């Protein structure tokens, strides 16, 4: 393999809909040179950060956002490997001083480094992702703590690399997109020090892994109603696929997986050790529900006039235009162990079990009692099914197949742990199934 991987290789209210459409993804670039005036740019795909339910708490701004569309650039900016140099360390700084020359430096010892120079590739567009706010990073991503509502500013203890990864997209059909570990810094370099995992490949080239790694999982059966979670793999600096290391930052690499590639598929998950991104293709997004459909489902659910079976008050999901603040007076609440939906009430507390533990007045099961919130990031949904299930214990509501898929998808956490989590807020799922079917009571009249 060459260094960068195989080269062939009911009608909603207008005000609500306007608010929802304003939450749409940002198109990173302007139309390419092949686009006609007034035409939309060709879109390669979209990246969605899990845990933010459609918008960062402080608002989506520029390159800091919860969702980003990657579109064909006016001019290609991709690069591909060109020349490999074996040099002594004193010459490294000189070899890396040309900011116009992209390169990857592999430090093998104090007296020996290998530098691979990259050259312009007119057939690809490159997009870089990382924690750095420098201009060469197209999508700025920070840590997403479990449970949502997280502080979004840079953290001194962040485990996400400043230059975490890069995606190269073919500018011609079928617009294949490939992911590689590590991104080029302000000097157009990627530097793998002595302690970084690195090795010579059988064909005499170099490859390596970043400190905390870039993990990718491709779903089995695509990202649709029949999807099942795939196997987590690690992607190398050159785009090769390896089994996971013993721990996230171990120096010993996993085994090469020759029959798998770094080509992103609809529903591929990218984990940057602190944040997990979902890749959606344009074709996949056509099958996903739209924000208008989600709003129509909300209004349809409210039009059914569900009632609290004890207080007999009418329940209603609040408009997403309100944002997620304090629960509304009509907000539905659920006992997450049984799925019985009520209005808010103050009885049934079981203080010996914890402040959120309540006893359902209908079936007597004891468990968390939480408000229900509709999942508003449409790209996380596998199908446009009705909002019938809620994640436990956070109470985010979506279709049955969407809930069951994410409840059985382990997401990386820490150095070698995996937990299923709510895709809308990042809360770790609990209970036997991680989600529950909602049981509403209709109006008595």
Coordinates of C-alpha atoms in Angstrom, one line a residue:
X1 CA 0.0 0.0 0.0
X2 CA 1.1 3.5 -0.7
X3 CA 1.4 5.9 2.2
X4 CA -2.0 7.6 2.0
X5 CA -4.0 4.4 1.3
X6 CA -4.9 2.9 -2.0
X7 CA -5.3 5.8 -4.5
X8 CA -8.1 4.1 -6.5
X9 CA -9.0 3.8 -3.9
X10 CA -50.0 18.0 10.2
X11 CA -48.6 21.3 9.0
X12 CA -46.2 22.9 11.4
X13 CA -46.3 26.5 12.3
X14 CA -44.2 28.8 10.0
X15 CA -42.3 30.3 12.9
X16 CA -41.3 26.9 14.2
X17 CA -40.2 25.7 10.8
X18 CA -38.1 28.8 10.2
X19 CA -36.3 28.3 13.5
X20 CA -35.7 24.6 12.7
X21 CA -34.3 25.3 9.2
X22 CA -32.0 27.9 10.7
X23 CA -30.4 25.1 12.7
X24 CA -29.3 23.4 9.5
X25 CA -25.8 22.4 8.8
X26 CA -23.1 24.8 7.6
X27 CA -21.8 24.3 4.1
X28 CA -18.0 24.5 4.5
X29 CA -17.2 25.7 1.0
X30 CA -18.5 27.5 -2.0
X31 CA -19.5 25.8 -5.3
X32 CA -16.6 24.2 -7.2
X33 CA -15.4 25.3 -10.6
X34 CA -17.8 22.8 -12.3
X35 CA -20.9 24.2 -10.7
X36 CA -23.1 26.5 -12.7
X37 CA -24.1 30.0 -11.3
X38 CA -26.9 29.6 -8.7
X39 CA -26.3 25.8 -8.3
X40 CA -25.8 24.2 -4.9
X41 CA -22.2 22.9 -4.4
X42 CA -21.7 19.2 -4.6
X43 CA -21.8 17.8 -1.1
X44 CA -19.6 14.9 -0.1
X45 CA -21.3 14.3 3.2
X46 CA -22.0 15.7 6.7
X47 CA -20.3 15.2 10.0
X48 CA -22.5 15.3 13.1
X49 CA -21.1 15.4 16.6
X50 CA -22.9 13.1 19.0
X51 CA -24.3 14.6 22.2
X52 CA -25.6 18.1 21.1
X53 CA -29.1 17.4 19.7
X54 CA -28.8 19.7 16.7
X55 CA -26.9 22.7 18.2
X56 CA -24.1 23.6 20.6
X57 CA -25.4 25.0 23.9
X58 CA -23.7 28.3 23.0
X59 CA -24.9 28.2 19.4
X60 CA -23.3 27.0 16.2
X61 CA -20.8 29.6 15.1
X62 CA -18.4 29.3 12.2
X63 CA -16.2 26.2 12.5
X64 CA -17.5 25.5 16.0
X65 CA -20.8 23.7 15.5
X66 CA -22.5 20.4 16.1
X67 CA -22.9 19.6 12.4
X68 CA -20.9 20.4 9.3
X69 CA -21.4 19.7 5.6
X70 CA -18.3 19.0 3.5
X71 CA -18.7 20.3 0.0
X72 CA -16.5 20.5 -3.1
X73 CA -14.0 23.4 -2.8
X74 CA -13.5 26.0 -5.6
X75 CA -10.0 24.6 -6.0
X76 CA -8.6 21.3 -5.0
X77 CA -6.4 21.3 -1.9
X78 CA -5.7 17.6 -1.5
X79 CA -2.2 16.2 -1.1
X80 CA -0.6 12.8 -1.8
X81 CA 2.8 11.3 -0.9
X82 CA 5.6 12.1 -3.2
X83 CA 9.2 11.6 -2.0
X84 CA 10.6 9.9 1.1
X85 CA 13.9 11.1 2.7
X86 CA 16.1 9.4 5.3
X87 CA 17.9 12.1 7.2
X88 CA 19.7 12.9 10.4
X89 CA 17.9 14.8 13.1
X90 CA 19.8 18.1 12.7
X91 CA 18.4 18.4 9.2
X92 CA 14.8 17.8 10.3
X93 CA 14.1 21.4 11.2
X94 CA 15.4 22.6 7.8
X95 CA 13.4 20.0 5.9
X96 CA 10.2 21.0 7.8
X97 CA 10.7 24.8 7.5
X98 CA 8.9 25.1 4.1
X99 CA 5.3 25.9 5.0
X100 CA 4.2 25.4 1.4
X101 CA 5.4 21.7 1.5
X102 CA 3.2 19.2 3.3
X103 CA 5.2 16.5 5.0
X104 CA 5.0 13.8 7.6
X105 CA 8.1 13.3 9.9
X106 CA 8.7 9.9 11.6
X107 CA 11.4 10.2 14.3
X108 CA 13.0 6.7 14.6
X109 CA 15.8 7.7 17.0
X110 CA 17.8 10.8 18.0
X111 CA 19.9 10.5 14.9
X112 CA 17.5 9.1 12.3
X113 CA 14.2 10.4 11.0
X114 CA 12.2 9.6 7.9
X115 CA 10.4 12.5 6.2
X116 CA 7.7 11.9 3.6
X117 CA 7.0 14.9 1.4
X118 CA 3.5 15.3 0.0
X119 CA 2.6 17.0 -3.3
X120 CA -0.6 18.6 -4.5
X121 CA -3.4 16.3 -5.6
X122 CA -5.8 18.0 -8.1
X123 CA -8.3 15.1 -7.7
X124 CA -9.1 15.5 -4.0
X125 CA -10.3 18.0 -1.4
X126 CA -8.9 17.8 2.1
X127 CA -10.8 18.7 5.3
X128 CA -9.1 18.7 8.7
X129 CA -10.7 18.1 12.1
X130 CA -9.3 18.8 15.5
X131 CA -9.3 20.8 18.8
X132 CA -7.1 23.6 17.4
X133 CA -8.8 26.8 16.3
X134 CA -6.1 27.6 13.8
X135 CA -7.2 28.3 10.3
X136 CA -6.0 25.0 8.8
X137 CA -8.7 23.2 10.9
X138 CA -12.0 23.1 9.1
X139 CA -14.1 21.6 11.9
X140 CA -13.2 22.5 15.5
X141 CA -14.3 19.8 17.9
X142 CA -14.0 19.8 21.7
X143 CA -14.7 17.2 24.3
X144 CA -18.3 16.0 24.9
X145 CA -18.8 14.9 28.5
X146 CA -21.6 12.4 29.1
X147 CA -25.0 13.9 29.7
X148 CA -24.9 16.9 27.5
X149 CA -25.0 20.5 28.7
X150 CA -21.2 20.3 28.8
X151 CA -18.9 23.2 28.8
X152 CA -17.7 23.7 25.2
X153 CA -14.5 25.7 25.7
X154 CA -11.0 24.3 25.2
X155 CA -9.9 22.2 28.2
X156 CA -6.4 21.8 29.5
X157 CA -7.2 18.1 30.0
X158 CA -8.7 17.5 26.6
X159 CA -7.8 14.2 25.1
X160 CA -8.7 15.3 21.6
X161 CA -5.7 16.1 19.5
X162 CA -5.3 19.6 18.1
X163 CA -4.9 18.1 14.7
X164 CA -6.9 14.9 15.1
X165 CA -7.6 13.6 11.6
X166 CA -8.2 14.5 8.0
X167 CA -10.7 13.5 5.4
X168 CA -9.8 13.4 1.7
X169 CA -12.8 13.5 -0.8
X170 CA -12.6 12.6 -4.5
X171 CA -13.7 15.6 -6.5
X172 CA -15.3 13.3 -9.2
X173 CA -18.1 10.7 -8.9
X174 CA -18.7 8.7 -6.9
X175 CA -17.1 11.3 -4.5
X176 CA -15.5 8.7 -2.3
X177 CA -14.3 10.0 1.1
X178 CA -11.4 8.5 3.1
X179 CA -10.3 9.2 6.6
X180 CA -6.7 9.4 7.9
X181 CA -5.3 9.8 11.4
X182 CA -3.6 13.2 12.2
X183 CA -3.9 16.5 10.5
X184 CA -1.3 18.9 9.1
X185 CA -0.3 21.8 11.5
X186 CA 0.3 25.4 10.7
X187 CA 3.6 24.5 9.1
X188 CA 1.9 21.9 6.9
X189 CA 3.6 19.1 8.9
X190 CA 2.6 16.0 10.8
X191 CA 5.2 15.0 13.4
X192 CA 5.4 11.6 15.0
X193 CA 7.9 11.7 17.8
X194 CA 10.1 8.8 19.2
X195 CA 7.3 7.6 21.5
X196 CA 4.6 7.5 18.9
X197 CA 3.7 4.1 17.5
X198 CA 5.3 3.9 14.0
X199 CA 6.8 1.2 11.8
X200 CA 8.0 0.3 8.3
X201 CA 5.5 -1.3 6.1
X202 CA 6.4 -4.5 4.0
X203 CA 6.8 -2.3 0.9
X204 CA 9.4 -0.1 2.6
X205 CA 7.2 2.9 3.4
X206 CA 6.3 4.3 6.8
X207 CA 3.1 4.4 8.8
X208 CA 2.1 5.3 12.4
X209 CA -0.6 6.0 14.9
X210 CA -1.5 9.2 16.8
X211 CA -1.2 9.3 20.6
X212 CA -4.9 8.6 21.5
X213 CA -5.8 7.2 18.1
X214 CA -8.6 7.7 15.6
X215 CA -11.2 4.9 15.8
X216 CA -13.8 4.1 13.1
X217 CA -16.8 1.8 13.1
X218 CA -18.7 1.1 9.9
X219 CA -22.3 -0.2 10.6
X220 CA -23.3 -3.6 9.2
X221 CA -26.1 -3.2 6.7
X222 CA -25.6 0.5 6.2
X223 CA -27.3 3.2 8.3
X224 CA -30.9 2.2 7.8
X225 CA -33.7 0.3 9.5
X226 CA -31.8 -3.0 9.2
X227 CA -28.5 -1.6 10.6
X228 CA -26.4 -3.3 13.2
X229 CA -23.3 -2.0 14.9
X230 CA -20.0 -3.0 13.3
X231 CA -16.5 -3.6 14.8
X232 CA -14.4 -0.7 16.0
X233 CA -11.0 -0.3 14.2
X234 CA -8.1 2.1 14.4
X235 CA -7.1 4.2 11.4
X236 CA -3.4 4.9 10.8
X237 CA -1.7 8.1 9.6
X238 CA -1.6 6.5 6.1
X239 CA -5.2 5.4 6.2
X240 CA -4.7 1.7 6.9
X241 CA -7.0 -0.3 9.1
X242 CA -5.9 -2.0 12.3
X243 CA -7.5 -3.9 15.2
X244 CA -7.6 -1.9 18.4
X245 CA -4.5 -1.5 20.7
X246 CA -4.6 -3.0 24.2
X247 CA -5.2 0.5 25.5
X248 CA -5.9 3.7 23.7
X249 CA -2.3 5.1 23.8
X250 CA -0.3 1.8 23.8
X251 CA 2.8 1.9 21.7
X252 CA 2.1 -1.6 20.2
X253 CA -0.2 -1.4 17.2
X254 CA -3.0 -3.9 16.5
X255 CA -3.1 -6.3 13.6
X256 CA -3.6 -5.1 10.0
X257 CA -7.1 -5.7 8.7
X258 CA -6.4 -6.2 5.0
X259 CA -10.0 -6.7 3.9
X260 CA -11.3 -3.4 5.3
X261 CA -10.6 0.2 4.2
X262 CA -10.7 3.7 5.4
X263 CA -13.5 4.7 3.1
X264 CA -16.3 6.3 5.0
X265 CA -19.8 4.8 4.7
X266 CA -23.2 6.2 5.5
X267 CA -23.4 5.9 9.3
X268 CA -19.7 5.5 10.0
X269 CA -18.7 6.6 13.5
X270 CA -15.4 8.4 14.0
X271 CA -14.1 8.6 17.6
X272 CA -11.4 11.2 18.5
X273 CA -11.0 10.2 22.1
X274 CA -13.3 12.8 23.6
X275 CA -15.9 13.3 20.9
X276 CA -17.6 10.9 18.5
X277 CA -18.7 12.0 15.0
X278 CA -21.3 10.4 12.7
X279 CA -20.7 10.5 8.9
X280 CA -23.8 10.8 6.7
X281 CA -23.7 10.6 3.0
X282 CA -26.1 12.7 0.8
X283 CA -27.9 9.6 -0.2
X284 CA -28.3 8.5 3.4
X285 CA -29.6 11.9 4.4
X286 CA -32.4 11.6 1.8
X287 CA -33.7 8.6 3.7
X288 CA -33.5 10.4 7.1
X289 CA -36.4 12.4 8.5
X290 CA -36.2 16.1 7.9
X291 CA -36.6 18.8 10.6
X292 CA -40.0 19.5 9.1
X293 CA -41.0 15.9 9.5
X294 CA -39.9 15.9 13.1
X295 CA -41.9 19.0 13.8
X296 CA -44.9 17.5 12.1
X297 CA -44.5 14.4 14.4
X298 CA -44.3 16.6 17.4
X299 CA -47.6 18.4 16.5
X300 CA -49.2 15.1 15.6
X301 CA -48.3 13.6 19.0
X302 CA -49.7 16.8 20.8
X303 CA -52.9 16.7 18.7
X304 CA -53.6 13.2 20.1
X305 CA -54.0 15.0 23.5
X306 CA -52.2 12.5 25.7
X307 CA -53.2 12.8 29.4
X308 CA -51.6 12.2 32.7
X309 CA -53.3 9.0 34.0
X310 CA -53.4 10.3 37.5
X311 CA -53.7 14.1 37.3
X312 CA -55.7 13.9 34.1
X313 CA -54.0 17.0 32.7
X314 CA -53.3 17.2 29.0
X315 CA -49.6 16.7 28.0
X316 CA -47.7 18.3 25.2
X317 CA -44.1 18.3 23.9
X318 CA -42.7 21.8 23.9
X319 CA -41.5 23.5 20.7
X320 CA -37.8 23.1 20.0
X321 CA -37.8 26.9 19.4
X322 CA -37.9 27.2 23.2
X323 CA -34.7 25.3 23.6
X324 CA -34.1 22.8 26.4
X325 CA -34.4 24.8 29.6
X326 CA -36.7 24.0 32.5
X327 CA -39.5 21.5 31.7
X328 CA -42.8 23.1 30.5
X329 CA -45.9 22.8 32.7
X330 CA -47.4 20.4 30.1
X331 CA -44.2 18.5 29.6
X332 CA -44.6 14.7 29.5
X333 CA -42.6 12.8 32.2
X334 CA -41.8 9.1 32.1
X335 CA -40.9 6.3 34.5
X336 CA -38.0 4.9 32.5
X337 CA -38.3 1.4 33.9
X338 CA -41.8 0.8 32.8
X339 CA -42.5 3.5 30.2
X340 CA -45.7 4.9 31.7
X341 CA -46.0 8.6 30.8
X342 CA -47.4 11.1 33.3
X343 CA -47.5 14.8 33.9
X344 CA -45.1 16.1 36.6
X345 CA -46.0 15.3 40.2
X346 CA -44.2 15.3 43.5
X347 CA -45.3 12.0 45.0
X348 CA -43.8 8.6 44.9
X349 CA -40.2 9.6 46.0
X350 CA -38.1 6.7 47.3
X351 CA -35.4 8.6 49.1
X352 CA -33.7 5.5 50.2
X353 CA -33.0 4.7 46.5
X354 CA -31.9 8.2 45.5
X355 CA -33.4 11.6 44.7
X356 CA -34.6 10.7 41.2
X357 CA -36.0 7.3 42.1
X358 CA -39.8 7.3 42.0
X359 CA -42.5 4.6 42.3
X360 CA -44.9 4.5 39.2
X361 CA -48.4 4.8 40.5
X362 CA -49.7 2.4 37.8
X363 CA -47.3 -0.5 38.0
X364 CA -45.3 0.1 41.2
X365 CA -41.9 -0.2 39.5
X366 CA -39.3 2.0 41.1
X367 CA -36.8 3.9 38.9
X368 CA -35.8 7.3 37.5
X369 CA -38.6 9.7 36.7
X370 CA -37.5 12.2 34.0
X371 CA -39.0 14.7 31.5
X372 CA -39.3 13.6 27.9
X373 CA -37.5 15.6 25.2
X374 CA -37.8 15.0 21.5
X375 CA -34.6 14.2 19.6
X376 CA -34.0 17.1 17.2
X377 CA -30.9 16.1 15.3
X378 CA -32.5 14.4 12.3
X379 CA -29.2 13.0 11.0
X380 CA -29.0 10.7 14.0
X381 CA -32.3 8.9 13.1
X382 CA -32.3 5.7 11.1
X383 CA -35.8 6.1 9.9
X384 CA -38.7 8.6 9.9
X385 CA -40.7 6.4 12.3
X386 CA -43.0 7.9 15.0
X387 CA -41.4 9.0 18.3
X388 CA -42.4 5.9 20.3
X389 CA -39.3 5.2 22.5
X390 CA -37.2 7.0 25.0
X391 CA -33.6 6.5 26.1
X392 CA -33.0 5.6 29.7
X393 CA -32.2 7.5 31.8
X394 CA -32.1 10.8 29.9
X395 CA -35.6 10.7 28.3
X396 CA -34.8 11.7 24.7
X397 CA -37.5 10.4 22.4
X398 CA -37.1 8.9 18.9
X399 CA -38.3 6.1 16.7
X400 CA -38.1 2.5 17.9
X401 CA -35.4 1.4 15.4
X402 CA -33.3 4.5 16.1
X403 CA -33.5 3.8 19.9
X404 CA -32.7 0.2 19.6
X405 CA -29.7 0.8 17.3
X406 CA -28.0 3.3 19.5
X407 CA -28.8 1.3 22.6
X408 CA -26.8 -1.6 21.3
X409 CA -23.9 0.5 19.8
X410 CA -20.9 0.7 22.2
X411 CA -19.1 4.1 22.1
X412 CA -15.5 4.4 23.2
X413 CA -14.9 5.9 26.6
X414 CA -11.5 6.5 28.2
X415 CA -8.5 4.3 27.4
X416 CA -10.3 1.0 26.8
X417 CA -13.9 1.2 28.0
X418 CA -17.1 1.2 25.8
X419 CA -20.6 2.4 26.8
X420 CA -23.8 2.7 24.9
X421 CA -25.0 6.4 25.1
X422 CA -27.8 8.6 24.0
X423 CA -26.8 10.1 20.6
X424 CA -28.7 13.3 21.4
X425 CA -27.1 14.2 24.8
X426 CA -24.3 11.7 25.3
X427 CA -25.7 10.3 28.6
X428 CA -24.7 6.7 29.3
X429 CA -27.6 4.3 28.9
X430 CA -28.9 2.2 31.8
X431 CA -31.3 -0.6 32.3
X432 CA -31.6 -3.9 30.5
X433 CA -32.3 -2.4 27.1
X434 CA -31.1 1.2 27.4
X435 CA -34.4 2.4 26.1
X436 CA -38.1 2.0 26.9
X437 CA -41.4 2.0 24.9
X438 CA -43.6 4.9 25.9
X439 CA -47.0 4.2 27.1
X440 CA -49.3 7.2 26.7
X441 CA -52.9 7.4 27.9
X442 CA -55.3 9.1 25.5
X443 CA -58.0 11.6 26.5
X444 CA -61.0 10.1 28.4
X445 CA -63.5 11.9 26.2

